[in-house]
XYZ file of C-alpha atoms in Angstrom:
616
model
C -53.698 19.101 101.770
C -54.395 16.602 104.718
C -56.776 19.319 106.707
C -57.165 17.010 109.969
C -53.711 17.631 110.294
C -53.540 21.076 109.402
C -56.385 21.406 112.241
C -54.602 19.732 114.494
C -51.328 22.017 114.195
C -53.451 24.740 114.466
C -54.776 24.153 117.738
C -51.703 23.314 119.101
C -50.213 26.245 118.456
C -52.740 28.502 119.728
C -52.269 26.509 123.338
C -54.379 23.794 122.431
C -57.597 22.752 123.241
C -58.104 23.873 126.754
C -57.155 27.103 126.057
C -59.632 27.973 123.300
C -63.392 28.955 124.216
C -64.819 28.849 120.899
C -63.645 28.899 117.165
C -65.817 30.629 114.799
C -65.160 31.369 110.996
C -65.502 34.588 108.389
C -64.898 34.095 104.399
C -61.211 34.389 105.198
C -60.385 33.252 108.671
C -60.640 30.974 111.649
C -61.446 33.206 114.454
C -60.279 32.021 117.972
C -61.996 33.279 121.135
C -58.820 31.918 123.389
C -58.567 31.735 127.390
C -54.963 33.213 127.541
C -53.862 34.576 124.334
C -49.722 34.580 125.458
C -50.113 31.057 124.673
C -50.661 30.883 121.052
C -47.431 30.648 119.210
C -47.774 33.012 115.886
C -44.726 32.345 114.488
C -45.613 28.209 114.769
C -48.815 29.154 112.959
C -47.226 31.179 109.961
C -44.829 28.491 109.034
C -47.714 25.657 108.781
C -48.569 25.420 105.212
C -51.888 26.423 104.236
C -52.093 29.748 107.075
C -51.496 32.650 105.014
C -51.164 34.798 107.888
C -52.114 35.788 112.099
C -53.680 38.946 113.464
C -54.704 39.542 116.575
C -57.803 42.020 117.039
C -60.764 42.885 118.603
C -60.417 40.059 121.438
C -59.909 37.447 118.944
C -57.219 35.337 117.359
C -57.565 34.896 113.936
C -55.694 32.416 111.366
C -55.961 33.296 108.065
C -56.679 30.468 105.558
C -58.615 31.364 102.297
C -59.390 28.452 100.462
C -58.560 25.946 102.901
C -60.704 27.444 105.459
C -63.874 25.070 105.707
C -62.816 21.957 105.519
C -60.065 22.740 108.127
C -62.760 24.431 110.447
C -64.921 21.743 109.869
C -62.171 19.284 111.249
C -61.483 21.309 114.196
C -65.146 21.461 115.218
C -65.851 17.905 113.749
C -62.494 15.404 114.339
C -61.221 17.647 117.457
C -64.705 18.479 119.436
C -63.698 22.021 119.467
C -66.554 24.486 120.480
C -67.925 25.995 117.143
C -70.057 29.250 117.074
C -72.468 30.302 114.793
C -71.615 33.466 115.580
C -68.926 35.569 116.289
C -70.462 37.549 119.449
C -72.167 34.655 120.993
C -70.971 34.836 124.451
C -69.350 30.961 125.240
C -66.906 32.394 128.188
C -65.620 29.340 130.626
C -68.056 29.717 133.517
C -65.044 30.036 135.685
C -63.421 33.445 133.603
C -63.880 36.715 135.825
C -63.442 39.074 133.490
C -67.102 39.605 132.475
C -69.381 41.208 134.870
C -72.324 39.033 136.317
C -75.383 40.743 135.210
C -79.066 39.161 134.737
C -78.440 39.418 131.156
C -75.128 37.806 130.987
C -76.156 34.712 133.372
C -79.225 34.637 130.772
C -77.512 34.865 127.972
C -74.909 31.800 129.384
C -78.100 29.462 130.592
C -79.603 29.677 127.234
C -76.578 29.131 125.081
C -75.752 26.513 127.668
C -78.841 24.767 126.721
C -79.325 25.644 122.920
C -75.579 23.977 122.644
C -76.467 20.887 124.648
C -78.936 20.155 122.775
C -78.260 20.972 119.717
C -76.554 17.365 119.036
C -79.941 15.936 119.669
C -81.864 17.675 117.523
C -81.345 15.893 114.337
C -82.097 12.436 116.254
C -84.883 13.626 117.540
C -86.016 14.199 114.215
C -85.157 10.690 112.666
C -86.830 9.206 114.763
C -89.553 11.189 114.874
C -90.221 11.147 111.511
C -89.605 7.161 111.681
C -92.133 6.697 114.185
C -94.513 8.691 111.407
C -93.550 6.629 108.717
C -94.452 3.080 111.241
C -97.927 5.115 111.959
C -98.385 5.149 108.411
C -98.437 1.497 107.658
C -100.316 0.687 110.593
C -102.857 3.165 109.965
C -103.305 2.843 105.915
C -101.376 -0.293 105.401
C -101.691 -3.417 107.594
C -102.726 -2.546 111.166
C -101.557 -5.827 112.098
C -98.153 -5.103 111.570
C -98.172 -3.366 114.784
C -98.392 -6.714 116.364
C -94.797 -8.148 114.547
C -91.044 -8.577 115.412
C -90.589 -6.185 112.973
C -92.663 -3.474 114.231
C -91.218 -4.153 117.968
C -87.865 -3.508 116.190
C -87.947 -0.672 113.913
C -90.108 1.014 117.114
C -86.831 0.083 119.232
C -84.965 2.295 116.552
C -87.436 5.003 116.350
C -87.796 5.367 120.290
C -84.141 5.420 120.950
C -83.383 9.156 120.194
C -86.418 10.301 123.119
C -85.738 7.483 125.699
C -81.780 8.401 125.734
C -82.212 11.791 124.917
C -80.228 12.027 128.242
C -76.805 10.389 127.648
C -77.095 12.915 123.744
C -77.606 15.707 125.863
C -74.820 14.730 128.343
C -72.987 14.432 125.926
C -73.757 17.831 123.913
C -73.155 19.884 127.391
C -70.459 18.444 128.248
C -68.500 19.269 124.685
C -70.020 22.702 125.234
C -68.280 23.139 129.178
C -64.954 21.331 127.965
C -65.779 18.521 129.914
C -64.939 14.683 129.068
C -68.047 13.823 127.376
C -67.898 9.992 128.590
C -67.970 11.116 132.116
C -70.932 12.661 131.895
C -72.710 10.053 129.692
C -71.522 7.621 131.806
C -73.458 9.008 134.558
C -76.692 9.906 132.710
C -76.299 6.672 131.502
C -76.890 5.069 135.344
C -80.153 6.480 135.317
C -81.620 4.424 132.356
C -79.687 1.441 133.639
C -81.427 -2.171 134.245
C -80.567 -1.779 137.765
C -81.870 1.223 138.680
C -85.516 1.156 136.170
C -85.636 -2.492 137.274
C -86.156 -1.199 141.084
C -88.101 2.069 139.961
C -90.821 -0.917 138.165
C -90.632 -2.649 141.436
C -91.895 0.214 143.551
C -90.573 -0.658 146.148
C -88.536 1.899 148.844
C -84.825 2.256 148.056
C -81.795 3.957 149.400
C -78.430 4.944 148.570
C -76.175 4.784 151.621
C -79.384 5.984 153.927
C -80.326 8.411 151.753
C -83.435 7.777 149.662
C -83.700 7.490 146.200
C -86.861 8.982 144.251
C -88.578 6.348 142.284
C -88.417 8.108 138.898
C -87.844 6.961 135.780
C -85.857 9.351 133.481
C -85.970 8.048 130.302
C -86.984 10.930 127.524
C -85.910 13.608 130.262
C -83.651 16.569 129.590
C -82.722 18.544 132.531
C -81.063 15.901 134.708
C -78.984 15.244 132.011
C -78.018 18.985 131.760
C -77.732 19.228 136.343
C -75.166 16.097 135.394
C -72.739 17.483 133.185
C -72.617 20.886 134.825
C -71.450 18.855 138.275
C -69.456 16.553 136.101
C -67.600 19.468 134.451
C -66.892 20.856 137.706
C -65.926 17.608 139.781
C -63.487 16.974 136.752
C -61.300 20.097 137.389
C -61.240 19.412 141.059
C -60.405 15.695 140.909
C -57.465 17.156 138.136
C -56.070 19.330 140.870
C -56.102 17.394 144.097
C -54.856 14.139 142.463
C -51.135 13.368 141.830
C -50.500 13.556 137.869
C -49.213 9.780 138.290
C -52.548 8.415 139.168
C -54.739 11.404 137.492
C -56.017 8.532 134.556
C -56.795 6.589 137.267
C -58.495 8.187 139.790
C -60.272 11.303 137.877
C -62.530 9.141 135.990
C -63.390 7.133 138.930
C -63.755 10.170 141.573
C -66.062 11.759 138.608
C -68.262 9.120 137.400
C -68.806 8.174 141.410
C -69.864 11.081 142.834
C -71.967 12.279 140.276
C -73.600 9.472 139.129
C -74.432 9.437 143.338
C -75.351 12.650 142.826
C -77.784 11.966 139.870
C -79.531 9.673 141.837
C -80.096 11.002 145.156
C -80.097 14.790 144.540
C -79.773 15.721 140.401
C -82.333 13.304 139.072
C -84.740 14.662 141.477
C -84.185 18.182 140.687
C -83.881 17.966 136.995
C -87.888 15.999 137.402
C -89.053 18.856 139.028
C -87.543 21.792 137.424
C -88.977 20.158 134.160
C -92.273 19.304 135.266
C -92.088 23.161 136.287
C -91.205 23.883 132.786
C -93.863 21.940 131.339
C -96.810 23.332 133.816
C -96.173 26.883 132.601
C -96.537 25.916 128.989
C -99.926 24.313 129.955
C -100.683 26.786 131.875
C -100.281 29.279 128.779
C -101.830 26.907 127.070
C -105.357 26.639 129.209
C -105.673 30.525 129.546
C -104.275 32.407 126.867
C -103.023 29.479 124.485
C -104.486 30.796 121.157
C -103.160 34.398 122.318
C -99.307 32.678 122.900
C -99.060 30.333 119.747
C -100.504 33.651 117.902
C -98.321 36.015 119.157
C -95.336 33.422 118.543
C -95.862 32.490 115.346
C -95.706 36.405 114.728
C -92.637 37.107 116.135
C -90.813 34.433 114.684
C -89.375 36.139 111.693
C -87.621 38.962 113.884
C -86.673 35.834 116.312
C -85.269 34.246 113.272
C -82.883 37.179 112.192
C -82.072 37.784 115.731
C -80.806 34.121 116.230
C -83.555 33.992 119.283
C -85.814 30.912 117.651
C -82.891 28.789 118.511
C -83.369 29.050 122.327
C -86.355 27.687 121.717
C -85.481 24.486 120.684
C -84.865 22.665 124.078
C -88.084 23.329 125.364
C -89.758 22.047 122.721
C -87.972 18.079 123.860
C -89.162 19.278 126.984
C -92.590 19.447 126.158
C -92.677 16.524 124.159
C -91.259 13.964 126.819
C -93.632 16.051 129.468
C -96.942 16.421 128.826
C -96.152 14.440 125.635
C -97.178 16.969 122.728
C -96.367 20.102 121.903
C -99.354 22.749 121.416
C -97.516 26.092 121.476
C -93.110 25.841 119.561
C -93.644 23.179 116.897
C -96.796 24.716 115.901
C -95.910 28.218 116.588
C -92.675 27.571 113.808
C -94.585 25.390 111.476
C -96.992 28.296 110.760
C -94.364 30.972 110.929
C -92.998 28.727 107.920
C -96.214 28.967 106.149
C -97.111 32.264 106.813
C -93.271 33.254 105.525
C -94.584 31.571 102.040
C -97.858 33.109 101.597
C -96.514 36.625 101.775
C -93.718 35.535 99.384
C -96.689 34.109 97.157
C -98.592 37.477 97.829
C -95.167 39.582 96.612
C -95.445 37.357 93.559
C -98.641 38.212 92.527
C -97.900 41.556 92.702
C -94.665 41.969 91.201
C -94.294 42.735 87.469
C -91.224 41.204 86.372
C -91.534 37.705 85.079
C -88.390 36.308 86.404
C -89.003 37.685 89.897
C -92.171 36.649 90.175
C -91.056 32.863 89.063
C -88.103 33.587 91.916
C -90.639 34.076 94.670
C -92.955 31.419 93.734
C -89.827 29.011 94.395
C -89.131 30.610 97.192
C -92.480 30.460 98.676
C -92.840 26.569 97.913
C -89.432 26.216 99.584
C -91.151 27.876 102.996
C -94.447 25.638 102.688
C -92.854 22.079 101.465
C -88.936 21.799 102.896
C -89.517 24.351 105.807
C -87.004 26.820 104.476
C -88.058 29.968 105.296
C -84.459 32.274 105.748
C -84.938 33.129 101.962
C -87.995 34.733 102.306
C -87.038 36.203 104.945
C -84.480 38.162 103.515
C -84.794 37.875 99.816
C -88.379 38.455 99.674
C -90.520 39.799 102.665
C -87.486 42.125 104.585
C -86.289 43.696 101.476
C -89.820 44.639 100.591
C -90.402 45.808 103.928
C -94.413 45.926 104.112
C -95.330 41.981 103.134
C -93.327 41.018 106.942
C -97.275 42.704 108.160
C -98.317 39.972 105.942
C -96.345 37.492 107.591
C -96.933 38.734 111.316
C -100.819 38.553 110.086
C -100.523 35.071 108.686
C -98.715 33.704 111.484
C -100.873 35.044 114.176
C -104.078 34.257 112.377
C -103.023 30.431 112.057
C -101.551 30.443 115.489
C -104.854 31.298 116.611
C -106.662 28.823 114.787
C -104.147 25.845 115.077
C -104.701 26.174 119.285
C -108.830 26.860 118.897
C -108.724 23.917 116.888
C -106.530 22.104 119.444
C -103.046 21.261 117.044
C -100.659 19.289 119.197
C -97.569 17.912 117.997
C -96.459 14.327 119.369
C -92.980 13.837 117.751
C -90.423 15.999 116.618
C -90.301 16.526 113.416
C -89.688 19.702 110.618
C -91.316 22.619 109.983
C -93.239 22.102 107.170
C -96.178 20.367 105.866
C -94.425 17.223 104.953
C -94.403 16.628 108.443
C -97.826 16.964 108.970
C -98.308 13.243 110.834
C -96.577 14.520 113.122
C -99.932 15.870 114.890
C -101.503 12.476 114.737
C -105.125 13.074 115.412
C -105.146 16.689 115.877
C -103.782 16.975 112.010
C -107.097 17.948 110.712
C -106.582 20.745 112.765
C -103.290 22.113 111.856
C -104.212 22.003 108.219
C -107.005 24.536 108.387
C -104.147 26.470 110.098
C -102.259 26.373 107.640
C -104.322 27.047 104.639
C -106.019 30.315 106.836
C -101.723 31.496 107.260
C -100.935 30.894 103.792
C -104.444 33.145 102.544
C -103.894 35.628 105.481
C -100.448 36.482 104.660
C -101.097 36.369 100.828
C -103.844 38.700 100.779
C -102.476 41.272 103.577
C -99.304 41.127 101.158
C -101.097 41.689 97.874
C -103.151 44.701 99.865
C -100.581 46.184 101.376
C -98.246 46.110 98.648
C -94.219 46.831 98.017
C -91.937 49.072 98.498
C -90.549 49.671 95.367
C -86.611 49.851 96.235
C -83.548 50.229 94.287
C -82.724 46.967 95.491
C -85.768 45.128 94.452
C -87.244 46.215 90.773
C -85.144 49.679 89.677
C -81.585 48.374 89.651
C -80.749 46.855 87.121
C -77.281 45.251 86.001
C -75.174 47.757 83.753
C -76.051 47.293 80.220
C -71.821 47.006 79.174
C -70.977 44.251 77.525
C -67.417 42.765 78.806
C -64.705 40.338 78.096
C -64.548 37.494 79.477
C -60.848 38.563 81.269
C -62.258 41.960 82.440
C -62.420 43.227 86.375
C -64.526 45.769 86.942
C -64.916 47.912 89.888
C -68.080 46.546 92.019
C -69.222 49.973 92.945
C -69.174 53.561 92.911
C -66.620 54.975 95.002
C -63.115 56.045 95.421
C -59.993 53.581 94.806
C -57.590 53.444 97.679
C -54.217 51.078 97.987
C -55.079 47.348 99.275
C -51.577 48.493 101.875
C -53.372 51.864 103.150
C -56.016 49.115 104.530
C -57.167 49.154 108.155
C -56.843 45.382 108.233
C -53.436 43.293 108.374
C -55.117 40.421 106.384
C -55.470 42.781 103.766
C -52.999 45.308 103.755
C -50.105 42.846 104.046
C -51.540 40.980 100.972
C -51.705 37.584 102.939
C -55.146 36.926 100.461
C -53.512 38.008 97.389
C -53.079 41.405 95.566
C -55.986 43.476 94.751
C -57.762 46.723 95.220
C -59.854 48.450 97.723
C -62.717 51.028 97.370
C -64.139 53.542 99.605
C -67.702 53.314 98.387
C -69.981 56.201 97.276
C -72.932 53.472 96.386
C -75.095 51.461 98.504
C -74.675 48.321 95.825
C -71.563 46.195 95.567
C -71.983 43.674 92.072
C -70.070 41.334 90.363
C -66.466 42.083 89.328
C -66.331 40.081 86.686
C -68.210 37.032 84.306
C -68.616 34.457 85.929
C -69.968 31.900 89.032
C -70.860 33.127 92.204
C -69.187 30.228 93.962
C -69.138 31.941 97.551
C -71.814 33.969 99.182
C -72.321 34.403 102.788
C -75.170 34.245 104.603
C -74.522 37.460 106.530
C -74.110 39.453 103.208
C -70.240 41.038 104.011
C -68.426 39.007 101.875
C -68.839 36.551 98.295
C -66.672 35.515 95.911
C -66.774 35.076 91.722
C -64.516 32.736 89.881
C -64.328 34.039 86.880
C -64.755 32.562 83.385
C -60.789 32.199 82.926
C -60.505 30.604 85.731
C -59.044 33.797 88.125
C -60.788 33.778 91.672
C -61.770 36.968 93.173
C -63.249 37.658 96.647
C -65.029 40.692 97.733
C -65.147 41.696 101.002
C -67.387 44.624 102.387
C -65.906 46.445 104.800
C -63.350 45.280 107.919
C -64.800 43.231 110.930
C -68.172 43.560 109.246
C -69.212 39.791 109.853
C -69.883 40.463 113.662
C -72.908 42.222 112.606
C -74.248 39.044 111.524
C -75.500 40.423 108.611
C -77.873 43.609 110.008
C -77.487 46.110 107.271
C -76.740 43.598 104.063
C -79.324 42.745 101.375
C -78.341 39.564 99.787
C -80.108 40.072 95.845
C -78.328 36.804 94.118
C -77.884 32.722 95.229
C -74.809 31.409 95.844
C -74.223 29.346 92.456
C -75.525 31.727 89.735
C -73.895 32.696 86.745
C -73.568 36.410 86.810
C -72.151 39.212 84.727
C -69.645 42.335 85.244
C -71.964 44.534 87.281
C -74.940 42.542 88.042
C -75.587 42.988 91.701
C -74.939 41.195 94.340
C -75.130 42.837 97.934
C -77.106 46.116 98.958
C -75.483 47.472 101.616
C -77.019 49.826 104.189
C -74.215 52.891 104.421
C -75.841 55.215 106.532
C -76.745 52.132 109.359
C -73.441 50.326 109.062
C -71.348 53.922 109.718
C -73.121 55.073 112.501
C -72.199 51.320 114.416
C -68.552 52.020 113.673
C -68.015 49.959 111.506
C -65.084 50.803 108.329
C -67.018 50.206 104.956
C -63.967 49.855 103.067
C -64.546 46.986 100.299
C -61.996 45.106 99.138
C -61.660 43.203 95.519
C -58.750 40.582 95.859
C -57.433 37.918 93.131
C -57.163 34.850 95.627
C -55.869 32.482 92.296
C -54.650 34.611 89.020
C -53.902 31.251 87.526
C -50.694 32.225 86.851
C -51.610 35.196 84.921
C -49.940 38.682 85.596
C -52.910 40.615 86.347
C -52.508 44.582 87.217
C -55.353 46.189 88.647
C -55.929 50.050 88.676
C -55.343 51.474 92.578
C -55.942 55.497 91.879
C -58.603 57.493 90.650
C -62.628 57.820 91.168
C -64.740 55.153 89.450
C -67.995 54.528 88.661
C -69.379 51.041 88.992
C -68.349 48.692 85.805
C -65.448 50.685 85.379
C -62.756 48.163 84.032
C -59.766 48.087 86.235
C -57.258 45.972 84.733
């Protein structure tokens, strides 16, 4: 299967690439959020091999593809610069669609995932070179100091430097993808403010002018919001330079017309304003920081973990490049999420200690070393802390107790780096500081843990898997509930068997477990859906209830890792009934053979059953 060209058909046919907002993804299909939906072609899109099917619901365009469905996504978003979202709500709408009402909260909700998407290209650069920079710090300092004083070090430094001093052409580039823009257009003119030309005068000093109009002498290098002012008016200068010139001379003269005026524009009028808005920017954080700094890094590093499930702690992100090209450290976000990280580990550690089963316990400890050492916290989060409800005080606690500390103490980060203690020379001098932080988040949210307790829930300690021993070829039903036809359905995909024949249950338990022996080869994060290939071979996927992944997994309990061995009946999701009904939301849960491997395989569609009861 050649899956940049199966990408590529696909986005013709649903009207190409200016008429799609975003593409986002479920277990089973790409899901297109499209600008006029008359121009998708369904009948094109059935015929391509590899789509099993095309519904149309709930505002968005879907195209079904099972197992081809990553690596064809991944081409869109990756070989085609198609907008990809994380998430199926988050609101991408072309700034120039009417159909949404203008509210505070929608223009808030489109300036921060205008900026979270901008600069979320950057992020991993920012990182390499942060942590390069470290690594250079760490010769000098325990190596050979004179090393600073080489070719070598002037080079690698070059390398190192290069993510922060044209962090505005990455996030030119990263805004414009998100508008729909031409991405060089917009580098081009982010690039004109780091150019020899203009820095040269800037160095000078000297008065200068642009056609009679002055230009500031600033220097922009390691500067974010220009860049961000730039593409916006680049964006928009594109579309009007596309309808007033003649389609003959359109290659010609769009470029030109757009690279001109706002590259002019950064100069005299968006440079200028992007400086100021960010030095704006940065004087409130300092401001925080001088008055009620350990009070903000505190209260941060407590709310992280409900940030983190929300998807807030993203938004975050650009202000912390912000900070770090003005002032030059960071003393509230990097340390704020560090410690959230730490304090997510010493509650896991405290859940440990007082759990009773030996495997769990050996679980958690992993977990918990995975928070403190690689930064991972999402784990915790909800395999740990969440599902035992009273250790996220312990977290809260921890966090806000080293938050506290880590800004008494004066913890300022210098570089970007990750959130965990590997990055620790990231703080440079102020790392002394940042490690009593950490130590008094990781013993806070222990002990508050260990005091508190658990809450002892079916889905932590009590359930168990079913004690049945079964072949190797068995299917079992994943629940408790009632059996219903896969073509009385509520869902096209299903009902019309585009995924394969199966079952579906209306479920009378709040656990949904493995069908079958096997490898738990698929589990998404958001909980509604996993699938089990099965020790002969035969894939299954289970999907809990219809349009369920837009609640980006509120009301799911993942209790197993994507990659485990399981049995018939061990479980695998808890799923929150009583929440997930009153939303609206159809809990239907279907078991489907995706691959039978050629086998004839006739599954049971009548009747009551009780979970492990064999179906085929």
């Amino acid at each position: 299967m050649n899956y940049k060209t199966l990408a590529s058909d696909i986005v013709k046919n649903v009207g190409g690439e200016e008429n799609i907002q975003v593409v986002n993804h479920c277990m089973t299909r790409l899901r297109f959020k499209l600008k006029d939906v008359s121009k998708a072609d369904k009948e094109a899109l059935e015929n391509l091999n590899g789509v099993l099917g095309v519904v149309y619901a709930g505002e968005q365009y879907m195209v079904i593809l099972g197992q081809h469905l990553l690596p064809t996504y991944e081409s869109i978003v990756k070989d085609l610069g198609i907008n990809g979202g994380e998430t199926i709500d988050e609101n991408l709408d072309d700034t120039s669609q009417k159909s949404e009402k203008l509210t505070l909260k929608s223009l808030g909700n489109k300036f921060i995932g205008y900026i979270s998407a901008s600069v979320a290209p950057l992020i991993p650069g920012l990182v390499a070179g942060g942590m390069l920079k470290v690594a250079l710090l760490l010769i000098v300092t325990f190596m050979d100091a004179s090393f600073v004083k080489s070719n070598s070090y002037i080079l690698l430094s070059a390398i190192a430097d290069a993510p922060f001093y044209f962090m505005p052409i990455i996030v030119a580039y990263g805004a414009s993808t998100k508008l729909g823009g031409t991405p060089v257009y917009s580098m081009i003119a982010a690039a004109a403010l780091l150019h020899g030309n203009f820095t040269g005068l800037v160095a000078a000093g000297n008065p200068i002018d642009l056609f009679g109009i002055n230009v500031p002498l600033v220097s922009y290098g390691t500067s974010l919001l220009p860049a961000l002012l730039l593409a916006y008016v680049a964006y928009h200068l594109e579309r009007f330079f596309n309808k007033i010139v003649p389609g003959i001379f359109r290659s010609v003269f769009v470029g030109m017309g757009t690279i001109l005026v706002s590259g002019v524009l950064g100069y005299v009028l968006l440079g200028p304003i992007g400086n100021i808005l960010g030095k704006g920017i940065a004087n409130v954080f300092m401001f925080l920081n001088g008055t009620v700094g350990p009070l903000a890094v505190g209260a941060l590093a407590a709310a992280l973990p409900w940030m983190v499930m929300a998807g807030m702690h993203t938004a975050l992100a650009p202000f912390m490049t912000q900070l770090l090209a003005n002032p030059g450290y960071d003393a509230i976000l990097r340390p704020a999420f560090i410690l959230h990280n730490m304090a997510e580990g010493g509650s896991s550690l405290g859940v440990a200690a007082r759990i009773k089963d030996k495997q769990l316990r050996s679980e958690y400890i992993s977990i918990a070393i995975g928070c403190i050492v690689a930064g991972v916290a999402e784990p915790a989060i909800y395999g740990v802390n969440l599902k035992y409800k009273k250790p996220m005080y312990g977290v809260m606690a921890g966090g806000f107790v080293g938050g506290v500390i880590a800004s008494l103490l004066g913890a300022k980060v210098y570089v970007m780096g990750y959130s965990n203690i590997l990055a620790l020379p990231i703080f440079k001098e102020t790392i002394l500081a940042i490690v009593v932080a950490i130590v008094a988040a990781i013993i806070t949210s222990a002990v508050v843990t260990f005091v508190l307790g658990i809450e002892n829930t079916k889905a932590s300690e009590k359930i168990k898997p079913i004690q049945t021993k079964y072949l190797d070829e068995d299917i079992v039903s994943v629940s408790d509930g009632k059996l219903v036809n896969l073509e009385d359905v509520k869902d096209e995909t299903f009902s019309s068997k585009m995924l394969g024949e199966g079952i579906a249950i209306d479920l009378d338990s709040d656990f949904v477990c493995s069908p079958a022996n096997g490898t738990l080869t698929t589990l998404f994060p958001t909980g509604h859906a996993f699938g089990v290939v099965t020790e002969t071979g035969v894939e299954l996927l289970i999907h809990i209830g219809i349009n369920t992944v837009d609640l980006k997994g509120e009301g799911f309990s993942i209790l197993a890792k994507q990659g485990d061995l399981v049995k018939a009946g061990d479980p695998i999701i808890k799923v929150d009934r009583t929440k997930i009904s009153k939303l609206g939301y159809d809990l239907t849960t279907m078991l489907i053979i995706t691959d039978n491997k050629g086998k004839s395989i006739d599954l049971k569609n009548i009747g009551q059953v009780k979970l492990g009861t064999i179906l085929n």
